[in-house]
Short mmCIF file of C-alpha atoms and ligand atoms in Angstrom, two decimals:
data_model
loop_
_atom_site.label_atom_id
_atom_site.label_comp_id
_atom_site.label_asym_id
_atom_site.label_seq_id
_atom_site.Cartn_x
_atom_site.Cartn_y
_atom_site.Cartn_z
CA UNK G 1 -13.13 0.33 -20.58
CA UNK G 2 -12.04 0.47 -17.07
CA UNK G 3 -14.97 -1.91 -15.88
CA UNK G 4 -13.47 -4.36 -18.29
CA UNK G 5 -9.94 -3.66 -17.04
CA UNK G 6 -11.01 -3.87 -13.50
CA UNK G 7 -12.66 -7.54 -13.82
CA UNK G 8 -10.09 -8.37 -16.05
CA UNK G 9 -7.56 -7.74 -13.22
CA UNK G 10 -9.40 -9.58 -10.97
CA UNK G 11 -9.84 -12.69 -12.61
CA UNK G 12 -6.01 -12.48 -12.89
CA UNK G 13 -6.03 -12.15 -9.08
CA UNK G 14 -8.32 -14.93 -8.48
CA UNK G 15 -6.43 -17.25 -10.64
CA UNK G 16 -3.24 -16.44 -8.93
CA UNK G 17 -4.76 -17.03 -5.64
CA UNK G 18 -6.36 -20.51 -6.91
CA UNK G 19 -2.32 -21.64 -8.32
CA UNK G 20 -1.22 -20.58 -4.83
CA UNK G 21 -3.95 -22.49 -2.94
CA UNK G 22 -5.19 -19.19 -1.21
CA UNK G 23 -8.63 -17.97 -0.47
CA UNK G 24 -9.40 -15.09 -3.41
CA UNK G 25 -11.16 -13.23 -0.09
CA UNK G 26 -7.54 -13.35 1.34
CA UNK G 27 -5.90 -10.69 -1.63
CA UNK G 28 -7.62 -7.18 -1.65
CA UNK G 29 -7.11 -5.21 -4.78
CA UNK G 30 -6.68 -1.43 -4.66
CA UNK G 31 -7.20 0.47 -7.49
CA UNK G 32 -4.48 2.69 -7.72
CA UNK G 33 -6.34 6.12 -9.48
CA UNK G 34 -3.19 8.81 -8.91
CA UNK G 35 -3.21 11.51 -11.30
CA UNK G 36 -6.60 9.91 -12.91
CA UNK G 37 -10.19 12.11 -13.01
CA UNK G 38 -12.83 11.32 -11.10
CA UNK G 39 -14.50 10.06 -13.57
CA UNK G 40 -12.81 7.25 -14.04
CA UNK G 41 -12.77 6.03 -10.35
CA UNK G 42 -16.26 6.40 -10.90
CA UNK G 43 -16.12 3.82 -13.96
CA UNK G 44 -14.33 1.60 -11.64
CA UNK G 45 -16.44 2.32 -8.38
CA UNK G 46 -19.24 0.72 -10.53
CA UNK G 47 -17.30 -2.27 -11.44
CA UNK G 48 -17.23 -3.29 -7.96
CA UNK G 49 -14.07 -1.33 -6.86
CA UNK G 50 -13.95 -0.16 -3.02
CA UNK G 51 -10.47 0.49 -2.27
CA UNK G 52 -8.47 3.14 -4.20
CA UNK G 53 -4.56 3.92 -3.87
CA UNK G 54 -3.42 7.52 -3.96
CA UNK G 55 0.03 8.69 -3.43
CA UNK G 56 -0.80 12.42 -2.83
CA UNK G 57 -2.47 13.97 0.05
CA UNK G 58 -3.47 17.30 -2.13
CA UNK G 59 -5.54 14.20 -4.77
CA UNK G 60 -7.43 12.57 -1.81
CA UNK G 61 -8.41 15.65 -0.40
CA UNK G 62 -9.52 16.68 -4.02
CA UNK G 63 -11.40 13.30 -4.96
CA UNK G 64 -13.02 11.78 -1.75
CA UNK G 65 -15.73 14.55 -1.26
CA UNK G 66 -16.86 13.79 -5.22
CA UNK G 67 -16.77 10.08 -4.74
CA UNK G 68 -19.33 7.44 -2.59
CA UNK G 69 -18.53 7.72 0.97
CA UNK G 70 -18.08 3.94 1.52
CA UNK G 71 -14.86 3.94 -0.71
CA UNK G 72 -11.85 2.72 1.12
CA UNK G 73 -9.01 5.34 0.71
CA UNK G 74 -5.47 3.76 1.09
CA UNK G 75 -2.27 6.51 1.41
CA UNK G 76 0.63 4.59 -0.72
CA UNK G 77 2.87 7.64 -1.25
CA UNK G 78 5.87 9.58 0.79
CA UNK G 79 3.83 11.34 3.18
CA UNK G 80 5.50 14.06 4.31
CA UNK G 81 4.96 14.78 8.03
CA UNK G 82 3.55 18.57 7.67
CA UNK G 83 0.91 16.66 5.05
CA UNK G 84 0.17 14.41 8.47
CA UNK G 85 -2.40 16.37 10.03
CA UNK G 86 -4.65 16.19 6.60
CA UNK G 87 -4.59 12.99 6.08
CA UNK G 88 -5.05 11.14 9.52
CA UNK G 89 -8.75 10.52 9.70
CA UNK G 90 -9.58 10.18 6.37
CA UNK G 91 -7.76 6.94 5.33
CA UNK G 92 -8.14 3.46 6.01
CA UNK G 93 -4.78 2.29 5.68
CA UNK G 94 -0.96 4.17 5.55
CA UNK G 95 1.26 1.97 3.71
CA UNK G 96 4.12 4.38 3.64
CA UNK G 97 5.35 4.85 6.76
CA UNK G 98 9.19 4.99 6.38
CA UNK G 99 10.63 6.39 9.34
CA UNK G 100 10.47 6.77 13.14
CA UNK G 101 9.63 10.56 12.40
CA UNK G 102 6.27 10.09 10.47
CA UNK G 103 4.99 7.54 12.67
CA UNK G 104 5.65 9.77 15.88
CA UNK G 105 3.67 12.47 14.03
CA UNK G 106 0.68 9.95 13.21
CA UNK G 107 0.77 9.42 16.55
CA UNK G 108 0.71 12.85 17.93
CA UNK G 109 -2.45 13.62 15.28
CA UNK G 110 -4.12 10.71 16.34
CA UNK G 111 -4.25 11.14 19.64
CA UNK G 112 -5.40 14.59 19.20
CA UNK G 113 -8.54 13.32 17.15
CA UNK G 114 -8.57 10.59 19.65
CA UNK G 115 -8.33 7.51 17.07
CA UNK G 116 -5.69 4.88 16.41
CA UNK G 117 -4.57 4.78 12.73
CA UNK G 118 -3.45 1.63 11.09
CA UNK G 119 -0.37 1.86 9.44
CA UNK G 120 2.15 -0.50 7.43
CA UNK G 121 6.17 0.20 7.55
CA UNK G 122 7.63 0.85 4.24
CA UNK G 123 10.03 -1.67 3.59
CA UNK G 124 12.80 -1.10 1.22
CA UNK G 125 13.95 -4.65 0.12
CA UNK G 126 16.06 -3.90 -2.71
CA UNK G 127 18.03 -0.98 -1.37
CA UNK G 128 17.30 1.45 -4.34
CA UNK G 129 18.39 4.77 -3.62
CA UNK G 130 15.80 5.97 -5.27
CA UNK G 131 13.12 4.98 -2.78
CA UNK G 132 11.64 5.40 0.71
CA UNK G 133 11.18 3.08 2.95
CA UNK G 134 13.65 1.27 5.92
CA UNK G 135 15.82 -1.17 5.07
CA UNK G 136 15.39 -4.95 6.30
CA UNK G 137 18.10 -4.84 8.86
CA UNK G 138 16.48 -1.23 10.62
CA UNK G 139 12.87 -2.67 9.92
CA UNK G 140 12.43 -4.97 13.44
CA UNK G 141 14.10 -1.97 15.61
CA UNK G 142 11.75 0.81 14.01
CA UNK G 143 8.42 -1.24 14.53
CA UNK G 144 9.43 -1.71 18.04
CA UNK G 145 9.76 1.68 18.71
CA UNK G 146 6.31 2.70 16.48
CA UNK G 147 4.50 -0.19 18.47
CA UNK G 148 5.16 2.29 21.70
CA UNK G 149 2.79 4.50 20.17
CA UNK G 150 -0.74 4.04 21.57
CA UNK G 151 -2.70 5.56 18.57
CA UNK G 152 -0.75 3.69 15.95
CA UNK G 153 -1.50 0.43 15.23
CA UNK G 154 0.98 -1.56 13.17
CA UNK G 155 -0.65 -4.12 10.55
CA UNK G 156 1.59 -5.04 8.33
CA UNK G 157 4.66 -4.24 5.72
CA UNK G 158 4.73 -2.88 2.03
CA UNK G 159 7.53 -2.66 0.00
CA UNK G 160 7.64 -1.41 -3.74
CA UNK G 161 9.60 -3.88 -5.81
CA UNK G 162 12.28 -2.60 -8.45
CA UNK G 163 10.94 -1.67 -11.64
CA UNK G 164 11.63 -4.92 -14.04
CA UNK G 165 10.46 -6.62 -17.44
CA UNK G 166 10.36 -10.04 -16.19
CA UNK G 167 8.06 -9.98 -13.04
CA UNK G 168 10.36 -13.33 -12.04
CA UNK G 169 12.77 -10.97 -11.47
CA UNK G 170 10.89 -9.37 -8.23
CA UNK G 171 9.99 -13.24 -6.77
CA UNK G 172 12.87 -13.02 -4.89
CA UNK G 173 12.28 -9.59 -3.27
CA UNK G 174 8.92 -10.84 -2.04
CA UNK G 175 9.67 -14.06 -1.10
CA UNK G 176 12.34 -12.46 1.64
CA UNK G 177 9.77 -9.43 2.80
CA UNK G 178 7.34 -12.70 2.98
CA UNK G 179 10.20 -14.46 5.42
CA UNK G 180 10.19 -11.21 7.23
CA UNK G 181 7.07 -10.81 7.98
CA UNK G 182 6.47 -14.29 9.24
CA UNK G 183 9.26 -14.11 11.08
CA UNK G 184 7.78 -10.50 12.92
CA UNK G 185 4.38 -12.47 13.29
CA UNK G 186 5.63 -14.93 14.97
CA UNK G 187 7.17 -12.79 17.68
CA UNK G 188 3.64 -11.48 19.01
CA UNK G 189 5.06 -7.68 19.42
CA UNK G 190 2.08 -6.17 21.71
CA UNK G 191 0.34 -3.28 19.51
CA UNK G 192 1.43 -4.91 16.35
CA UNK G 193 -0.92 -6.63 13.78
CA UNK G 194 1.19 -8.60 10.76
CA UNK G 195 -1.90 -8.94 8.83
CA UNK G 196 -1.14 -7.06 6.02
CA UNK G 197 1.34 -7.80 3.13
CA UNK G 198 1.36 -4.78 0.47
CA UNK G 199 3.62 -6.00 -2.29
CA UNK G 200 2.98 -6.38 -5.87
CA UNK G 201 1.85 -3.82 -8.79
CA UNK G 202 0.48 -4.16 -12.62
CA UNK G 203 3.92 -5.66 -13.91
CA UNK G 204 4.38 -8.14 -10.78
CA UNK G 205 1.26 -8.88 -8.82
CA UNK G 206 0.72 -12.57 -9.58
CA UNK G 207 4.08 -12.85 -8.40
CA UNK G 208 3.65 -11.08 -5.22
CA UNK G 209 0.95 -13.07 -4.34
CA UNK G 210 2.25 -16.34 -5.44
CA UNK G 211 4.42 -15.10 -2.52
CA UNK G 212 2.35 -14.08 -0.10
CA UNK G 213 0.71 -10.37 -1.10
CA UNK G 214 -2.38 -9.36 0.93
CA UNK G 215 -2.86 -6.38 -0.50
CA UNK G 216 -1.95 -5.73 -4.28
CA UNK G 217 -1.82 -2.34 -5.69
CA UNK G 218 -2.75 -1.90 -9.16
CA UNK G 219 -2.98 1.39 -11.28
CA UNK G 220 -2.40 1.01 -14.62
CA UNK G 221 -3.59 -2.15 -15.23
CA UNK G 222 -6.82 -0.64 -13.90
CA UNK G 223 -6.81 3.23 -16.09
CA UNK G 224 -4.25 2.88 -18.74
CA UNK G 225 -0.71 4.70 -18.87
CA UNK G 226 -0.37 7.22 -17.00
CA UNK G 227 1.05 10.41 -18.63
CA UNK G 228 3.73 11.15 -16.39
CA UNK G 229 6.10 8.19 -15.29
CA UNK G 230 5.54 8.52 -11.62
CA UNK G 231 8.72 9.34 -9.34
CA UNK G 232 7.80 6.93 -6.20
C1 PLP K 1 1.68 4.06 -8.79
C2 PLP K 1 1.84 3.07 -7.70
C3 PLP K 1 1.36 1.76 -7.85
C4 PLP K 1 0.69 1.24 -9.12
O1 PLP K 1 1.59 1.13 -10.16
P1 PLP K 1 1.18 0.43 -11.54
O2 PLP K 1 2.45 -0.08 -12.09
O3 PLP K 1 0.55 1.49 -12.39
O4 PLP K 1 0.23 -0.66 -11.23
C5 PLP K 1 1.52 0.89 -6.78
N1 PLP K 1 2.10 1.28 -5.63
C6 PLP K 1 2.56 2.52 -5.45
C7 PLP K 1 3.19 2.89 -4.16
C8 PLP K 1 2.45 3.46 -6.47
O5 PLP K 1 2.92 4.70 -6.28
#
């Protein structure tokens, strides 16, 4: 079931990179397994899956030990910066960072571990009150302050779209974060990356990378409805 779903999702990916004339080896997929068993990460593992999403630091801690070791563990949720210390070492990739505070704590654990940690700001295009993340117009001020950190290394931007039934709806959302992040690129900020464009979910990803997605996170597309409707 979730092998089929997984190469299923894939193909989607593929053709959506083909429309957009992009290289499919240009789009990673996560598999985005919050508040799923192991057991079905498994199922997906085997399908070919190497990246997984989580948005709790308590679930990665639980899961990575019982999973192969060459999985690729992204942190997509609010981290909160007490959770900092448990999580810096053991991920590939933060997407969430959403404020000045967090990433200054990243820093601080990474330099005591002696690493660098990549990290993506948390870009909240649609001003929902409901979610993390800066807004555009604080976005170019924070990264230049993060950048200053020596064991952070900026690669990118995320943003979660608003929730919609038409994923049309969200093109315009990452078509600007898109502008954005070209726009950051092109100004060569030392200690930043831009490589990295985390946009686009199970309702919206063909969208997002019509528009320019690197990364696209997909849970339920993957393992079914999740029982509780997730509070991002
Ligand atoms: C849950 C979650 C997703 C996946 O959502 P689906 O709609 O199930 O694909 C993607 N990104 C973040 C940050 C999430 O919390």
């Amino acid at each position: 079931m979730v092998a089929e779903r997984y190469h299923a999702i894939q193909a989607r990916v593929e053709s959506a990179c083909k429309r957009a004339g992009r290289n499919t080896s240009d789009v990673t997929l996560i598999a985005v397994s919050k508040t799923k068993p192991v057991k079905l990460l498994s199922e997906a593992y085997e399908a070919g899956a190497r990246d997984f999403g989580e948005n709790k630091v308590q679930e990665i801690l639980e899961k990575y030990p019982l999973l192969p070791a060459d999985i690729r563990w992204h942190m997509i949720g609010h981290l909160q910066t007490n959770k900092v210390r448990q999580v810096v070492g053991r991920v590939c990739l933060i997407h969430s960072v959403d404020s000045v505070k967090l990433a200054r704590e990243i820093e601080k654990e990474s330099s005591k571990q002696d690493i660098v940690t990549p990290i993506l700001l948390e870009v909240n295009v649609a001003r929902e009150e409901s979610k993390f993340g800066f807004f555009l117009e604080d976005t170019e001020s924070a990264l230049k302050e993060i950048a200053a950190f020596p064991h952070v290394n900026i690669q990118g931007l995320m943003t979660i779209a608003p929730f919609v039934e038409n994923a049309e709806e969200n093109r315009h959302i990452f078509r600007k974060l898109y502008q954005f992040f070209i726009d950051i690129k092109s100004k060569n900020v030392d200690n930043v990356n831009m490589n990295v464009l985390s946009m686009g979910m199970t309702g919206d990803f063909e969208v997002a990378i019509e528009e320019g997605a690197t990364m696209v996170r997909v849970g339920t597309g993957i393992f079914g409805e999740r029982q509780i409707r997730e509070n991002y």
